[in-house]
Amino acid sequence: GLGIPAAFVLCLAAHAGLFSVPIPLLEAPRGYFISLAPPVVAIGLQRSAILNVGVFVSRQIIFYTTSVLGAGIYLLAMAAVGFWLQSLQLVWGPLLQAIFFIAALALLVWALFSDSLRSTVKVWVSKHFYENKYDYREEWALLTQRLSRGGDEQPLGERCLHGLAQIIGAESGALWTVNPEAEVFVREYAHGKLMRSDELPFDHPLIEFLELRRWVLDLREARQQPDQYESIEHTLDTLPFERNAVLVPLQHESLLLGFVELDIRSESGRLNYEDYDLLKTAGQQVASYLAERNTSRQLAQSRQFEAFNKFTAFVMHDLNNLIGQQRLIVQNSEKFRDNPAFVDDAFMTIDNSVRRMEGLLTQLRERSASGANKRVDVLSLIHKAIDRSAQREPVPTLTAERDEYPVFADPDRLEAVLGHLIRNAQEATDATGSIDIRVADSQPEDRVVVTIVDTGIGMTSEFIRSQLFSPFISTKGSQGMGIGVYQTREYLRMLGGDVSVESEPGHGTTMKLTIPAAATE
């Protein structure tokens, strides 16, 4: 296209240069040759990618520009009518002008704040300026922003409903979610309508239709085209929805977590494929948030059960120890019933068991695995634990650097921990072995250190690392619950201390307990 006039001008210039005389016959068709260039250039540009540069104009800019332009045209029209009224020179002219001005201003205010007019303008802009009805980037950003308001007091169900309603401008609606225990779908939240207690069972034709088809169901279309909705045609008039409702399934993977009922205005036009596609995709996004909420609830409930089961296991372990004490009394009663010392010890053991069981009942009522901490001497608790285990061999020996080691702890709980470790040492050591208990101060950390050393069978490092402190793993078979050492460590850590173990098969075990010392009075 550019070459045609260039070649013609080159020929003219060459002829003039060679002969120094222009030829009028060649000058005359100059305009015709130049006129051939534009259509050829246009065809070339159409075939190239130069014109295919996308220029993005925001829908918001076009919407507000259109609104301002419309308001300007409206004001000019009203001004023209006002001048026309003034030109009539009527007696009531000034009054008519005032009335007209107030009415025009009220109409303008209504137009600027009318949701229906706003929706109409948006639809008109989408139809005449864009290929697609929605700005999907904007719609997705708005939905995600509304659903992600975690710190908002607005509950998730309300956010889900409003997020879908704003897409098609629904003025009212309801969120239906599944109740797996009752096997029904119920209204969780309603907006702009009465909160009724309607239910839809799992086997309802509508629920089966939504699970199978995964369609956005427009009840107006279902009534107008019943052939496509044969499975629910006979239930349409009995459904607890408005006649113009649209149902958006909330499908997460293969599960129907619920659906959203959107009541659209009767004057609104029919929804098209773009509406359905956007609502369906947005429904999947909403379903993912509901699934996350349900999972969080189940996890919280599981943790509550886990905490309760752990607490129950601790209580059962303490009861098992108390039963063991009572069993020893019964086993030795036939042999030592006439021994006054045995009778005194039996009554002391029974009294201690009663106090311990009363404490356990108090803990059950308060749902707490620990009693009240108070100042207590570790040495006195160790002496009590040794006295209770003195009937077994070998009998532990106690060595201490001073006469008192005060700590803050629950006396019964700490005594049970010490007694359990002593019994474990006795069970692992034969009668010819030894168990030494040493109490000392740890400097400069200001802690009380209780060391229990036995000459028993010992443990492997692998067992200590992977199983010793794991709950519900026991080397005693059905005789033990496997939470004694685990309970010991958890209680000491709760006090601010800890427990460490050193052992070797055939060479005994050393258990070191550290407990924060109480301040000296």
Coordinates of C-alpha atoms in Angstrom, one line a residue, residues 186-511:
V186 CA -32.4 -27.0 57.6
R187 CA -32.3 -23.2 57.3
E188 CA -29.2 -21.9 59.1
Y189 CA -29.7 -18.3 58.3
A190 CA -32.3 -16.1 56.5
H191 CA -32.1 -12.5 55.3
G192 CA -35.1 -10.4 54.4
K193 CA -37.6 -13.1 55.1
L194 CA -39.0 -15.0 58.1
M195 CA -36.8 -17.7 59.6
R196 CA -39.1 -20.7 59.4
S197 CA -38.3 -24.2 60.7
D198 CA -38.7 -26.0 57.4
E199 CA -36.8 -29.2 56.7
L200 CA -35.9 -31.2 53.6
P201 CA -34.9 -34.9 54.2
F202 CA -31.9 -36.5 52.5
D203 CA -34.2 -38.6 50.2
H204 CA -36.3 -35.6 49.0
P205 CA -36.4 -35.4 45.2
L206 CA -35.0 -31.9 45.3
I207 CA -31.9 -32.9 47.3
E208 CA -31.3 -35.9 45.0
F209 CA -31.7 -33.6 42.0
L210 CA -29.1 -31.1 43.3
E211 CA -26.7 -33.9 44.2
L212 CA -27.0 -35.6 40.9
R213 CA -27.2 -32.7 38.4
R214 CA -25.3 -30.0 40.4
W215 CA -27.3 -27.4 38.5
V216 CA -28.2 -23.9 39.6
L217 CA -32.0 -24.4 39.8
D218 CA -34.2 -21.5 38.7
L219 CA -37.7 -22.4 39.8
R220 CA -39.2 -20.1 37.2
E221 CA -37.5 -22.0 34.4
A222 CA -38.4 -25.3 36.0
R223 CA -42.1 -24.4 35.8
Q224 CA -41.8 -23.1 32.3
Q225 CA -39.8 -26.1 31.0
P226 CA -40.9 -29.1 33.0
D227 CA -39.5 -31.6 30.6
Q228 CA -36.0 -30.9 31.9
Y229 CA -37.0 -31.3 35.5
E230 CA -39.2 -34.4 35.5
S231 CA -37.8 -35.7 38.7
I232 CA -39.0 -32.7 40.7
E233 CA -41.8 -31.4 38.6
H234 CA -44.5 -32.8 41.0
T235 CA -42.8 -31.2 44.1
L236 CA -42.3 -27.7 42.8
D237 CA -45.6 -26.3 44.3
T238 CA -44.8 -27.9 47.7
L239 CA -41.3 -26.6 48.1
P240 CA -40.8 -24.0 51.0
F241 CA -39.4 -21.4 48.6
E242 CA -40.7 -18.3 46.8
R243 CA -41.9 -18.8 43.2
N244 CA -39.0 -16.7 41.8
A245 CA -36.3 -18.4 43.9
V246 CA -33.0 -19.6 42.6
L247 CA -31.2 -22.5 44.3
V248 CA -27.4 -22.6 44.3
P249 CA -26.0 -26.0 45.4
L250 CA -23.0 -25.8 47.7
Q251 CA -21.0 -28.8 46.5
H252 CA -17.7 -29.7 48.1
E253 CA -16.0 -32.6 46.2
S254 CA -18.7 -35.2 46.2
L255 CA -20.7 -33.9 49.2
L256 CA -23.7 -31.6 49.1
L257 CA -23.1 -29.4 52.2
G258 CA -26.2 -27.3 51.5
F259 CA -27.7 -24.8 49.1
V260 CA -28.5 -21.1 49.0
E261 CA -32.0 -19.9 48.3
L262 CA -32.0 -16.5 46.5
D263 CA -35.3 -14.7 46.0
I264 CA -34.9 -12.5 42.9
R265 CA -37.3 -9.7 42.0
S266 CA -40.3 -10.6 39.8
E267 CA -39.4 -7.7 37.3
S268 CA -35.9 -9.1 36.8
G269 CA -35.2 -10.7 33.5
R270 CA -34.3 -14.3 33.0
L271 CA -30.9 -15.5 34.1
N272 CA -28.6 -16.6 31.4
Y273 CA -25.7 -19.0 31.2
E274 CA -23.2 -16.4 32.6
D275 CA -25.4 -16.0 35.7
Y276 CA -25.6 -19.8 36.2
D277 CA -21.8 -20.4 35.6
L278 CA -20.8 -17.6 38.0
L279 CA -23.3 -18.7 40.7
K280 CA -22.2 -22.3 40.4
T281 CA -18.5 -21.5 40.7
A282 CA -19.2 -19.1 43.6
G283 CA -21.2 -21.8 45.3
Q284 CA -18.2 -24.1 45.2
Q285 CA -16.1 -21.4 46.8
V286 CA -18.7 -20.9 49.5
A287 CA -18.8 -24.7 50.0
S288 CA -15.1 -24.8 50.6
Y289 CA -15.5 -22.3 53.5
L290 CA -18.4 -24.2 55.0
A291 CA -16.4 -27.5 54.8
E292 CA -13.5 -25.8 56.6
R293 CA -15.8 -24.6 59.3
N294 CA -17.3 -28.1 59.7
T295 CA -13.9 -29.6 59.9
S296 CA -12.8 -27.1 62.5
R297 CA -15.9 -27.9 64.6
Q298 CA -15.2 -31.6 64.4
L299 CA -11.6 -31.1 65.3
A300 CA -12.5 -29.0 68.3
Q301 CA -15.0 -31.7 69.4
S302 CA -12.4 -34.4 68.9
R303 CA -9.9 -32.5 71.0
Q304 CA -12.5 -32.2 73.8
F305 CA -13.1 -35.9 73.7
E306 CA -9.3 -36.5 73.6
A307 CA -8.8 -34.3 76.6
F308 CA -11.7 -36.0 78.5
N309 CA -10.4 -39.5 77.6
K310 CA -6.9 -38.5 78.8
F311 CA -8.4 -37.2 82.0
T312 CA -10.4 -40.3 82.4
A313 CA -7.3 -42.5 81.9
F314 CA -5.5 -40.6 84.6
V315 CA -8.4 -41.1 87.0
M316 CA -8.6 -44.8 86.2
H317 CA -4.8 -45.1 86.7
D318 CA -5.2 -43.6 90.2
L319 CA -8.1 -45.9 90.9
N320 CA -6.1 -48.9 89.8
N321 CA -3.4 -47.9 92.4
L322 CA -6.0 -47.6 95.1
I323 CA -7.5 -51.0 94.2
G324 CA -4.0 -52.4 94.4
Q325 CA -3.6 -51.1 98.0
Q326 CA -7.0 -52.6 98.9
R327 CA -6.1 -55.9 97.3
L328 CA -2.9 -56.2 99.5
I329 CA -5.0 -55.7 102.6
V330 CA -7.5 -58.5 101.5
Q331 CA -4.6 -60.8 100.6
N332 CA -2.9 -60.4 103.9
S333 CA -6.0 -60.2 106.1
E334 CA -6.2 -64.0 106.7
K335 CA -2.6 -64.2 107.8
F336 CA -2.3 -61.0 109.9
R337 CA -5.8 -60.2 111.1
D338 CA -4.8 -60.8 114.7
N339 CA -1.8 -58.6 114.4
P340 CA -2.6 -55.1 115.9
A341 CA 0.1 -53.5 113.7
F342 CA -1.5 -54.9 110.6
V343 CA -4.9 -53.7 111.7
D344 CA -3.6 -50.2 112.3
D345 CA -1.9 -50.2 108.8
A346 CA -5.0 -51.5 107.2
F347 CA -7.1 -48.7 108.7
M348 CA -4.5 -46.1 107.7
T349 CA -4.5 -47.5 104.1
I350 CA -8.3 -47.5 104.0
D351 CA -8.4 -43.9 105.3
N352 CA -5.9 -42.8 102.7
S353 CA -7.9 -44.6 100.0
V354 CA -11.1 -42.8 101.0
R355 CA -9.4 -39.4 101.0
R356 CA -7.9 -40.2 97.6
M357 CA -11.2 -41.3 96.1
E358 CA -12.9 -38.2 97.5
G359 CA -10.3 -36.1 95.8
L360 CA -10.9 -38.0 92.5
L361 CA -14.6 -37.3 92.7
T362 CA -13.9 -33.6 93.3
Q363 CA -11.7 -33.7 90.2
L364 CA -14.4 -35.4 88.2
R365 CA -16.9 -32.7 89.1
E366 CA -14.5 -29.9 88.3
R367 CA -13.2 -31.7 85.1
S368 CA -9.6 -31.1 86.3
A369 CA -6.8 -33.7 86.5
S370 CA -5.0 -31.8 89.3
G371 CA -5.9 -30.6 92.8
A372 CA -4.8 -27.5 94.6
N373 CA -1.1 -26.9 94.9
K374 CA 0.4 -26.0 98.3
R375 CA 3.7 -26.0 100.1
V376 CA 4.8 -29.6 100.8
D377 CA 8.0 -31.4 101.8
V378 CA 9.2 -33.8 99.2
L379 CA 11.0 -35.9 101.8
S380 CA 7.8 -36.6 103.8
L381 CA 6.1 -37.7 100.6
I382 CA 8.9 -40.0 99.7
H383 CA 8.8 -41.5 103.2
K384 CA 5.0 -42.2 102.8
A385 CA 5.6 -43.8 99.4
I386 CA 8.3 -46.0 100.8
D387 CA 6.2 -47.1 103.8
R388 CA 3.3 -48.1 101.4
S389 CA 5.7 -50.2 99.3
A390 CA 7.6 -51.7 102.2
Q391 CA 5.8 -55.0 101.9
R392 CA 7.7 -55.6 98.6
E393 CA 11.3 -56.5 98.0
P394 CA 13.7 -54.8 97.7
V395 CA 12.8 -52.0 100.2
P396 CA 14.1 -48.6 98.9
T397 CA 16.7 -46.7 100.9
L398 CA 16.6 -42.9 101.2
T399 CA 19.5 -40.5 101.3
A400 CA 19.1 -36.7 101.6
E401 CA 21.5 -33.8 102.1
R402 CA 19.2 -31.9 104.5
D403 CA 16.0 -32.4 106.5
E404 CA 13.4 -30.6 104.3
Y405 CA 12.9 -29.9 100.6
P406 CA 9.8 -27.8 100.2
V407 CA 8.0 -27.5 96.8
F408 CA 4.6 -26.3 95.6
A409 CA 2.5 -29.2 94.4
D410 CA -0.6 -31.3 95.1
P411 CA 0.5 -33.6 97.9
D412 CA -1.7 -36.6 96.8
R413 CA -0.7 -36.3 93.2
L414 CA 3.0 -35.9 93.8
E415 CA 2.9 -38.8 96.3
A416 CA 1.2 -41.0 93.7
V417 CA 3.9 -40.1 91.2
L418 CA 6.7 -41.0 93.5
G419 CA 4.9 -44.2 94.6
H420 CA 4.4 -45.3 91.0
L421 CA 8.1 -44.9 90.2
I422 CA 9.1 -46.8 93.3
R423 CA 6.7 -49.7 92.5
N424 CA 8.1 -49.8 88.9
A425 CA 11.6 -50.0 90.3
Q426 CA 10.6 -52.8 92.6
E427 CA 8.9 -54.8 89.8
A428 CA 12.0 -54.4 87.6
T429 CA 14.4 -55.5 90.4
D430 CA 14.6 -58.9 92.0
A431 CA 14.8 -59.3 95.8
T432 CA 18.6 -59.4 95.9
G433 CA 18.9 -56.1 94.1
S434 CA 18.7 -52.6 95.5
I435 CA 16.8 -49.3 95.0
D436 CA 18.4 -46.1 96.2
I437 CA 16.6 -42.8 96.4
R438 CA 18.6 -39.6 96.7
V439 CA 17.3 -36.1 97.2
A440 CA 19.5 -33.1 96.7
D441 CA 19.5 -29.5 95.5
S442 CA 20.4 -28.5 92.0
Q443 CA 22.5 -25.3 91.8
P444 CA 22.2 -22.7 90.6
E445 CA 18.8 -23.4 89.2
D446 CA 17.2 -23.7 92.7
R447 CA 15.5 -27.0 92.0
V448 CA 14.9 -30.2 94.0
V449 CA 16.4 -33.3 92.3
V450 CA 15.0 -36.7 93.2
T451 CA 17.1 -39.6 91.8
I452 CA 15.8 -43.2 91.9
V453 CA 18.5 -45.7 91.0
D454 CA 17.7 -49.5 90.8
T455 CA 19.7 -52.5 89.8
G456 CA 16.9 -54.0 87.7
I457 CA 16.7 -55.4 84.2
G458 CA 17.1 -52.0 82.6
M459 CA 15.8 -50.7 79.3
T460 CA 17.1 -50.1 75.8
S461 CA 17.7 -46.6 74.5
E462 CA 15.3 -47.3 71.7
F463 CA 12.5 -48.2 74.1
I464 CA 13.2 -45.1 76.2
R465 CA 13.1 -42.8 73.1
S466 CA 10.1 -44.2 71.4
Q467 CA 7.8 -46.0 74.0
L468 CA 8.6 -45.2 77.6
F469 CA 6.8 -41.9 77.6
S470 CA 4.1 -42.9 75.1
P471 CA 0.6 -43.2 76.7
F472 CA -1.2 -46.6 76.7
I473 CA 1.9 -48.6 76.0
S474 CA 2.7 -51.0 78.8
T475 CA 5.3 -53.7 79.4
K476 CA 3.0 -55.3 82.0
G477 CA 0.5 -56.7 79.6
S478 CA -3.1 -56.5 80.9
Q479 CA -1.8 -55.6 84.4
G480 CA -1.0 -52.0 83.4
M481 CA -2.6 -49.1 81.6
G482 CA 0.7 -47.7 80.2
I483 CA 0.2 -44.1 81.4
G484 CA 2.1 -44.1 84.7
V485 CA 5.4 -42.7 83.4
Y486 CA 3.6 -40.5 80.8
Q487 CA 1.5 -39.1 83.7
T488 CA 4.6 -38.6 85.8
R489 CA 6.3 -36.5 83.1
E490 CA 3.2 -34.5 82.3
Y491 CA 2.6 -33.6 85.9
L492 CA 6.2 -32.6 86.6
R493 CA 6.2 -30.5 83.5
M494 CA 3.0 -28.8 84.7
L495 CA 4.8 -27.9 87.9
G496 CA 7.7 -26.5 85.9
G497 CA 10.0 -29.6 86.2
D498 CA 10.9 -32.6 84.2
V499 CA 12.1 -36.2 84.3
S500 CA 15.0 -37.8 82.6
V501 CA 15.9 -41.5 82.3
E502 CA 19.3 -43.3 81.9
S503 CA 19.2 -47.1 81.5
E504 CA 21.0 -50.0 80.0
P505 CA 19.7 -53.6 79.7
G506 CA 21.1 -55.7 82.6
H507 CA 22.6 -52.7 84.4
G508 CA 19.6 -51.0 86.0
T509 CA 17.8 -47.7 85.5
T510 CA 18.3 -44.2 86.9
M511 CA 15.4 -41.8 86.9

